[in-house]
Coordinates of C-alpha atoms in Angstrom, one line a residue:
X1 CA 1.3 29.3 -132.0
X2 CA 5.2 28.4 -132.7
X3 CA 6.1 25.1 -132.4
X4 CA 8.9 26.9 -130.8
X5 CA 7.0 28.8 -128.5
X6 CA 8.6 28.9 -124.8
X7 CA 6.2 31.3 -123.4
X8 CA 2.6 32.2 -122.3
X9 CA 1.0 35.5 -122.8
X10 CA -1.8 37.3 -121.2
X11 CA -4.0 40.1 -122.4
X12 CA -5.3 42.7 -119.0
X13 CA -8.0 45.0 -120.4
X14 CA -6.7 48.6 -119.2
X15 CA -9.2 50.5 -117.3
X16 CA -10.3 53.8 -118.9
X17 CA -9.0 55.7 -116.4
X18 CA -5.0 55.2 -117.7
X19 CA -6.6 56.3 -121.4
X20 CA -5.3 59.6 -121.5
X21 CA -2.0 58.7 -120.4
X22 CA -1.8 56.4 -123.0
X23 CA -2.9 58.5 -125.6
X24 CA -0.5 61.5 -124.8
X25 CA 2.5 58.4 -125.0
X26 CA 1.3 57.9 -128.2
X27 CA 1.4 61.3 -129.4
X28 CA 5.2 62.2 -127.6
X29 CA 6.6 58.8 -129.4
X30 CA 6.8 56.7 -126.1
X31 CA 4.5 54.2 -127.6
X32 CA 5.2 53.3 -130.8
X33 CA 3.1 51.7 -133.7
X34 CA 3.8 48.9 -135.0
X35 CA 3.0 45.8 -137.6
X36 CA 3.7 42.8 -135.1
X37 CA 1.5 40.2 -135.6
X38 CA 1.1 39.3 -131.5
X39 CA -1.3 36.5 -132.4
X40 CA -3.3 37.0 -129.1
X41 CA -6.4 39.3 -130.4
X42 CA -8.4 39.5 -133.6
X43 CA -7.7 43.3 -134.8
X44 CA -6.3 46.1 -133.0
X45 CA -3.3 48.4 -133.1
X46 CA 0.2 47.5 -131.7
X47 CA 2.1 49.5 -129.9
X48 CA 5.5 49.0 -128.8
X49 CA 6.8 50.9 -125.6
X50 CA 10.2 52.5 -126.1
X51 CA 12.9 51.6 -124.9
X52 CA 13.3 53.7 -121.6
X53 CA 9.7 52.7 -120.4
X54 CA 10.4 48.9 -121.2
X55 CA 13.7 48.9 -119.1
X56 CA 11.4 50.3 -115.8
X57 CA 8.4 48.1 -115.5
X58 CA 7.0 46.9 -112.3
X59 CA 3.9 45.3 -110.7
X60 CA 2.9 47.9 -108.3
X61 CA -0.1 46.4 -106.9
X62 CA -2.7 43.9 -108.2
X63 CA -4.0 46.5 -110.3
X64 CA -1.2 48.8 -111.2
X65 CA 1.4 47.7 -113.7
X66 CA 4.7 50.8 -114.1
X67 CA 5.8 50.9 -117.3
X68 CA 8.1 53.9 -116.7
X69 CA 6.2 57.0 -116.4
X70 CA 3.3 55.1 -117.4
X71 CA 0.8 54.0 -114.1
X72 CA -1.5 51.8 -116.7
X73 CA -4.5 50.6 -114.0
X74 CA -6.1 46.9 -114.7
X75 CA -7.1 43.5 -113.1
X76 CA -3.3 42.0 -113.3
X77 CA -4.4 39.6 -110.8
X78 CA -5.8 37.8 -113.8
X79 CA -3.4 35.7 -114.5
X80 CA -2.2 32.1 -113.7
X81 CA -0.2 31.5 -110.6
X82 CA 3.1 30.9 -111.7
X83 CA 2.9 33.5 -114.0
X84 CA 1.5 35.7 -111.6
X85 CA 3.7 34.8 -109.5
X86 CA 6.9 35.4 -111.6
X87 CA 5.8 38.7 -112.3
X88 CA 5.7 39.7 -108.2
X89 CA 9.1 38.2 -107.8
X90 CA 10.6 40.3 -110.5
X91 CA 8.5 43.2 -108.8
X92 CA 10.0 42.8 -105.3
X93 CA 11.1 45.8 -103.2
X94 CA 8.2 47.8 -105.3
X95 CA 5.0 45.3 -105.8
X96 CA 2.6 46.0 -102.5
X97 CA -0.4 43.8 -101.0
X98 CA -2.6 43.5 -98.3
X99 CA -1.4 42.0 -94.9
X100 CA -2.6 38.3 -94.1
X101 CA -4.4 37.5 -97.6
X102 CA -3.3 34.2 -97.5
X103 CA -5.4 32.4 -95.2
X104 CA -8.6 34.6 -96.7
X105 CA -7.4 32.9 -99.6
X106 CA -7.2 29.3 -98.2
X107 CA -10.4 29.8 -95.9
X108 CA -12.2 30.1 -99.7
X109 CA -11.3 26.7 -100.7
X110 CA -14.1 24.9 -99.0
X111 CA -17.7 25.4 -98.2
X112 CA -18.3 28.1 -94.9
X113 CA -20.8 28.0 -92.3
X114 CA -22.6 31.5 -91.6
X115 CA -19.9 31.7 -88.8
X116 CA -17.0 31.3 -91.1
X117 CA -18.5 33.7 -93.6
X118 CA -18.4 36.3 -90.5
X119 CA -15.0 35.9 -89.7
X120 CA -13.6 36.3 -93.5
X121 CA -15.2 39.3 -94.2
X122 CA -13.8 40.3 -90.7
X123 CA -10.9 39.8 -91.8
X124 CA -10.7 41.4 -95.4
X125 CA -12.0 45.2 -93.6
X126 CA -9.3 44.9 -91.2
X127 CA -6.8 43.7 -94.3
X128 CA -8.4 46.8 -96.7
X129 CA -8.1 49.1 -93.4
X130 CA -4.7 48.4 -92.8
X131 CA -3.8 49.2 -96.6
X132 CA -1.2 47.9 -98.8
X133 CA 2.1 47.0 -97.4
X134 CA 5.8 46.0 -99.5
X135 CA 5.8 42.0 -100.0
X136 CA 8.0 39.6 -99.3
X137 CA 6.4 37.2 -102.2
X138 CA 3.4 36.3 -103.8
X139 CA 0.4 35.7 -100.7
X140 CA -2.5 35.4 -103.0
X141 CA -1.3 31.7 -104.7
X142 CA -2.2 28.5 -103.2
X143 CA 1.1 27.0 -104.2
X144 CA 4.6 27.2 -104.3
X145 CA 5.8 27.9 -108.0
X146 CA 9.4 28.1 -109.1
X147 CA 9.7 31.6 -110.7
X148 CA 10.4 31.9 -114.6
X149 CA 11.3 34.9 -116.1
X150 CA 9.0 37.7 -116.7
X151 CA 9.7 39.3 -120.5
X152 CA 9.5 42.3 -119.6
X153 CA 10.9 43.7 -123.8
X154 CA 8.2 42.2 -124.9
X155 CA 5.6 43.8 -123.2
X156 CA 2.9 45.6 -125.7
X157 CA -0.1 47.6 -125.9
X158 CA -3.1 47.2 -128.3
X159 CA -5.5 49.7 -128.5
X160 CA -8.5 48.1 -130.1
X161 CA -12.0 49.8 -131.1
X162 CA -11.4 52.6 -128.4
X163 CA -10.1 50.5 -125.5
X164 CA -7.2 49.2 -124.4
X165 CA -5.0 46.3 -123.4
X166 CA -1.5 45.8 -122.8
X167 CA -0.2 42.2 -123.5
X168 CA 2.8 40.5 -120.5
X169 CA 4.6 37.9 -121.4
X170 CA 6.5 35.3 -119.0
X171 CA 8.8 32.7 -120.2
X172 CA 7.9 28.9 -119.5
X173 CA 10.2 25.9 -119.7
X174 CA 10.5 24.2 -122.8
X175 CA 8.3 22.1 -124.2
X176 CA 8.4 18.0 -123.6
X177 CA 7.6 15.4 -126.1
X178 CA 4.5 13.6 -124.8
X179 CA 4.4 10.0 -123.4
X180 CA 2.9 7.9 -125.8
X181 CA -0.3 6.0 -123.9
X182 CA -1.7 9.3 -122.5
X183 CA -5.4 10.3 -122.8
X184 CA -7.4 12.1 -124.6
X185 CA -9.6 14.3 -122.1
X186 CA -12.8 16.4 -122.6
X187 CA -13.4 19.4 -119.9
X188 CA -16.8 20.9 -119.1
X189 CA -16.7 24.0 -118.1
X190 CA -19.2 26.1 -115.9
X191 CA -19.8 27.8 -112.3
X192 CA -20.7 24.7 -109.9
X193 CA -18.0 23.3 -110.7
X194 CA -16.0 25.3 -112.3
X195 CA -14.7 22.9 -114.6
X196 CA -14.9 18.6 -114.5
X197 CA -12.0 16.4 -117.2
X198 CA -13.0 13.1 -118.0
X199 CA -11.5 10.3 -119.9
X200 CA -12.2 6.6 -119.9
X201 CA -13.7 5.4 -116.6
X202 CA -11.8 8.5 -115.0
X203 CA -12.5 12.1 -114.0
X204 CA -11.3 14.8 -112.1
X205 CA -13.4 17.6 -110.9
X206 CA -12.6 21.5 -109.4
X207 CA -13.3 21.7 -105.5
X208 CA -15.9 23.4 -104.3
X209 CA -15.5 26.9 -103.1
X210 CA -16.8 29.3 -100.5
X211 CA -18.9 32.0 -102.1
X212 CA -19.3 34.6 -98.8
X213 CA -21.8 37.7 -99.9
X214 CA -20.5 41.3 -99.6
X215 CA -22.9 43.3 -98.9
X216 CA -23.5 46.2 -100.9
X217 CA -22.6 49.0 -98.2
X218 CA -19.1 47.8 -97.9
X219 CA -16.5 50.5 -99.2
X220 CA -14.9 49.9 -102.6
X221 CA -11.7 48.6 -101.0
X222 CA -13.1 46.0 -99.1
X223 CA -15.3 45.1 -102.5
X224 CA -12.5 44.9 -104.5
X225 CA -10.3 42.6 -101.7
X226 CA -12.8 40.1 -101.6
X227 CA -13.2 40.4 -105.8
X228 CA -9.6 39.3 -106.1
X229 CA -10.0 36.8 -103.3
X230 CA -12.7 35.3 -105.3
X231 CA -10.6 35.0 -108.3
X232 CA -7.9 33.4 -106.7
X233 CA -9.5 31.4 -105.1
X234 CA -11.1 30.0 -108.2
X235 CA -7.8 30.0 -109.9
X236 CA -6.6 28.0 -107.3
X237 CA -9.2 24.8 -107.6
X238 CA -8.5 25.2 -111.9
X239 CA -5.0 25.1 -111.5
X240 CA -5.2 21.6 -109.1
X241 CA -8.0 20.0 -111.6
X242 CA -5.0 21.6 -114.7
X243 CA -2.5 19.6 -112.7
X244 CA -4.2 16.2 -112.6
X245 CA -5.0 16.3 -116.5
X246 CA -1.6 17.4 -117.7
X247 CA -0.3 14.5 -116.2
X248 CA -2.7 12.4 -118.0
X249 CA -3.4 13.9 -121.2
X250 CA -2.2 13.9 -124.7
X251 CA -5.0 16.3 -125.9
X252 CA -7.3 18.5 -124.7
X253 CA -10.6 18.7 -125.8
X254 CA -12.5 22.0 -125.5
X255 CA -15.8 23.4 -126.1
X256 CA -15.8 26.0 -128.9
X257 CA -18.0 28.8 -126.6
X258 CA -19.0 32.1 -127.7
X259 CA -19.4 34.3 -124.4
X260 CA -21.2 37.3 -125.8
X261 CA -24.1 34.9 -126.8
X262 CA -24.9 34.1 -123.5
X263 CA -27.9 35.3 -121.6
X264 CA -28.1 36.5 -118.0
X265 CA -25.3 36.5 -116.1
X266 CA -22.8 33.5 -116.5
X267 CA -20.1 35.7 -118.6
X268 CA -19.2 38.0 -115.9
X269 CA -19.7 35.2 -113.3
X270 CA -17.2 33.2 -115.5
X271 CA -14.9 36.0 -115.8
X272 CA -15.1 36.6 -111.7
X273 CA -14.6 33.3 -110.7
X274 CA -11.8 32.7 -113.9
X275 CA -13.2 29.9 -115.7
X276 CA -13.1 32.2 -118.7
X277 CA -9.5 33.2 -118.5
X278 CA -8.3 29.5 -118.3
X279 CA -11.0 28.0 -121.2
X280 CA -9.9 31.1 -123.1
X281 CA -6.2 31.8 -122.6
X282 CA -4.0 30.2 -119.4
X283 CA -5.3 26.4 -120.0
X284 CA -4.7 26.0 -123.3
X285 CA -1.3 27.9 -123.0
X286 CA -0.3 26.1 -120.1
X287 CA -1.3 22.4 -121.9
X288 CA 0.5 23.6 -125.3
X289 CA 3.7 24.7 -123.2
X290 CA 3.9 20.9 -122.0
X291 CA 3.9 19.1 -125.3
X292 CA -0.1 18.8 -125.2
X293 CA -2.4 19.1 -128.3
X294 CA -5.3 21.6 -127.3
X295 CA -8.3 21.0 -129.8
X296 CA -12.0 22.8 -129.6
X297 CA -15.0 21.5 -130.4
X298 CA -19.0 22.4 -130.7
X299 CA -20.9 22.5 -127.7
X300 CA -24.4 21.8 -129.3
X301 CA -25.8 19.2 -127.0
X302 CA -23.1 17.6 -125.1
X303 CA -25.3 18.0 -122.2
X304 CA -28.6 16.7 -124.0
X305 CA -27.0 13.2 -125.4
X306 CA -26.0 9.9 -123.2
X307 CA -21.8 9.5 -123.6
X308 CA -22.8 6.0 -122.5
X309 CA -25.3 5.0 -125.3
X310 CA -23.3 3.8 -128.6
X311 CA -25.8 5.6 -130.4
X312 CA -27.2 9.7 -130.3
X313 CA -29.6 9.1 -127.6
X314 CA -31.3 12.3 -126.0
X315 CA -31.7 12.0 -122.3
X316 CA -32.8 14.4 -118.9
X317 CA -30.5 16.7 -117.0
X318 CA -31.5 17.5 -113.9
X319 CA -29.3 19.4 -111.7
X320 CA -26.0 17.7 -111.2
X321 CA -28.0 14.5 -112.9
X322 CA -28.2 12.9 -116.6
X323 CA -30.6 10.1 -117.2
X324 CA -31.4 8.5 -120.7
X325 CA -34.4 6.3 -121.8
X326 CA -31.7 3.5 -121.7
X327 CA -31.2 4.0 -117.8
X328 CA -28.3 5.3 -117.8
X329 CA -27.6 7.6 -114.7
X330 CA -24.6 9.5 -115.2
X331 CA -23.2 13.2 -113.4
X332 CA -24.1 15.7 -115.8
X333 CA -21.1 17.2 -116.1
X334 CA -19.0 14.3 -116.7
X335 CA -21.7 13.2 -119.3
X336 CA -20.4 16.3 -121.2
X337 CA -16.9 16.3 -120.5
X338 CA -17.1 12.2 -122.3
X339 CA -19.2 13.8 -124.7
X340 CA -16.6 16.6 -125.8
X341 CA -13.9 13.3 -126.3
X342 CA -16.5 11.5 -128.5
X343 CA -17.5 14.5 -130.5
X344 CA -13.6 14.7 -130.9
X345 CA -13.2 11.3 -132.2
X346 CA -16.2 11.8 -134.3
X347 CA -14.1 14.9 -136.3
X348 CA -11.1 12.6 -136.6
X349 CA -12.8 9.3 -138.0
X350 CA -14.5 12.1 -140.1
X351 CA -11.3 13.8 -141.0
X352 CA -9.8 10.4 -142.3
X353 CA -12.8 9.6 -144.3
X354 CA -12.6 12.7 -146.4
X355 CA -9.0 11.6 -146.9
X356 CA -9.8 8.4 -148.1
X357 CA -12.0 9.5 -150.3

């Protein structure tokens, strides 16, 4: 990425449904090949929308972006808030949602009794019955954001082994020089929590979240309500723990994770609840855009070794609970997180002996 770089972009798969469209575009002119090198995906055809669709773009709903004539279908809810919310304000007076999502959101960020679970799926029928409605602003956030500019020329599509995916870019403030003092902190990613940060004697971890079942008779609207309720919710407790560690950190340490090499089910669960999208794409992004060093490491066994142990001692996990032969006793997840910022300091004092040498 430029060191100049004063914006975050965001890659929404497009569903197959738009294909056609987007294939007929291609063949009147309206999207144009191109050779930009977008940085944002390994492969793949550019296209660049001309000129007259560019000009008329809107967020039509949380799953329908106008791009002139163009109605290209997707999950544009994906996104982080202030992004996501950007986008909506520059889409006022077209960009529609359900009535009263914003306390289904907020009734998401804490655990639910069997009660509580009954009322919020109340609600969402009655909020898929009534339909979507013109917005005054962006419901599904748990914040208030301060809008930056959606870049809406920018906006491409890529078209990559027979799907497609069209890449929005929004503008972010410019970057800051870093406080010298600051941390380096490791983050642990996975589903309960969705993410813990640790550094020194410190951590921060995601809150935990309501998970109501919807059972499988419910009509597709109501389904796909509660889906990007879900989501945001989710987004919601990653963008607090973001908060805490920006203001802490000088670098980032990140597993290096392959998704497709997981078993069973923890991708898509990752991808529902948006742990993917921030340890892929929005975290990193929104750590570089502050003045923060983003750096990836291996994974192999930062949940098998003690972070407290000077040397590579193997220990127990069990559950939410680490224990070494040393007695150590340590929450798993922040045994990994510390693990991620030793493994890190391990490639640098590795890294300056190859220099020496």
């Amino acid at each position: 990425m430029n060191q100049d770089t004063t914006h975050t972009h965001h890659v929404i798969r497009v569903d197959r449904s738009a294909y056609a469209q987007l294939r007929q575009a291609v063949a009147s002119g309206q999207l144009q090949p191109t050779q930009e090198d977008l940085d944002v995906m390994t492969g793949g055809q550019v296209y660049r929308p001309a000129a007259q669709l560019l000009s008329v773009q809107q967020l039509v709903h949380d799953r329908e972006l106008q791009l002139g004539h163009l109605a290209i279908t997707g999950e544009f809810y994906r996104l982080p808030e202030q992004e996501y919310t950007s986008i909506i304000r520059a889409s006022l007076g077209t960009y529609r949602q359900y009535p009263g999502v914003y306390p289904l959101l907020t009734g998401l960020l804490a655990p639910m009794t069997q009660a509580d679970e009954t009322t919020w799926l109340a609600g969402v029928r009655l909020a898929a019955a009534q339909g979507r409605q013109l917005a005054s602003g962006a419901d599904m956030v748990d914040d208030l954001w301060t809008p930056t500019a959606w870049l809406r020329d920018r906006t491409r599509l890529i078209e990559l082994g027979g799907e497609w995916f069209v890449v929005l870019y929004v503008a972010q403030p410019p970057r800051r020089p870093v406080l010298a003092g600051r941390a380096v902190i490791g983050v642990d990613i996975g589903l309960a929590p969705l993410a813990t940060a640790a550094w020194g004697q410190q951590h921060a971890v995601t809150w935990r979240l309501a998970e109501p079942a919807v059972p499988a008779g419910e009509p597709v609207e109501v389904r796909a309500l509660a889906e990007i309720l879900t989501y945001a919710a989710a987004r919601a407790a990653l963008e607090d723990l973001t908060r805490q560690v920006l203001r802490q950190a000088n670098t980032l340490v990140l597993e290096t994770i392959g998704y497709a090499r997981f078993r069973g089910n923890f991708t898509a669960n990752a991808r529902r609840r948006a742990v993917a999208d921030w340890h892929q794409s929005w975290g990193p992004q929104r750590a570089y855009a502050r003045g923060i060093r983003v750096v990836r490491v291996p994974a192999a066994f930062t949940s098998q070794i003690c972070s407290a142990c000077q040397t590579h001692t193997l220990g127990i996990r069990q559950g939410a609970t680490f224990t070494c032969p040393n007695g150590h006793r340590l929450d798993a997840h922040v045994n990994a997180a510390l693990n991620l910022v030793r493994r890190y300091w391990g490639l640098q004092a590795r890294a300056r002996r190859r220099r020496v040498a």
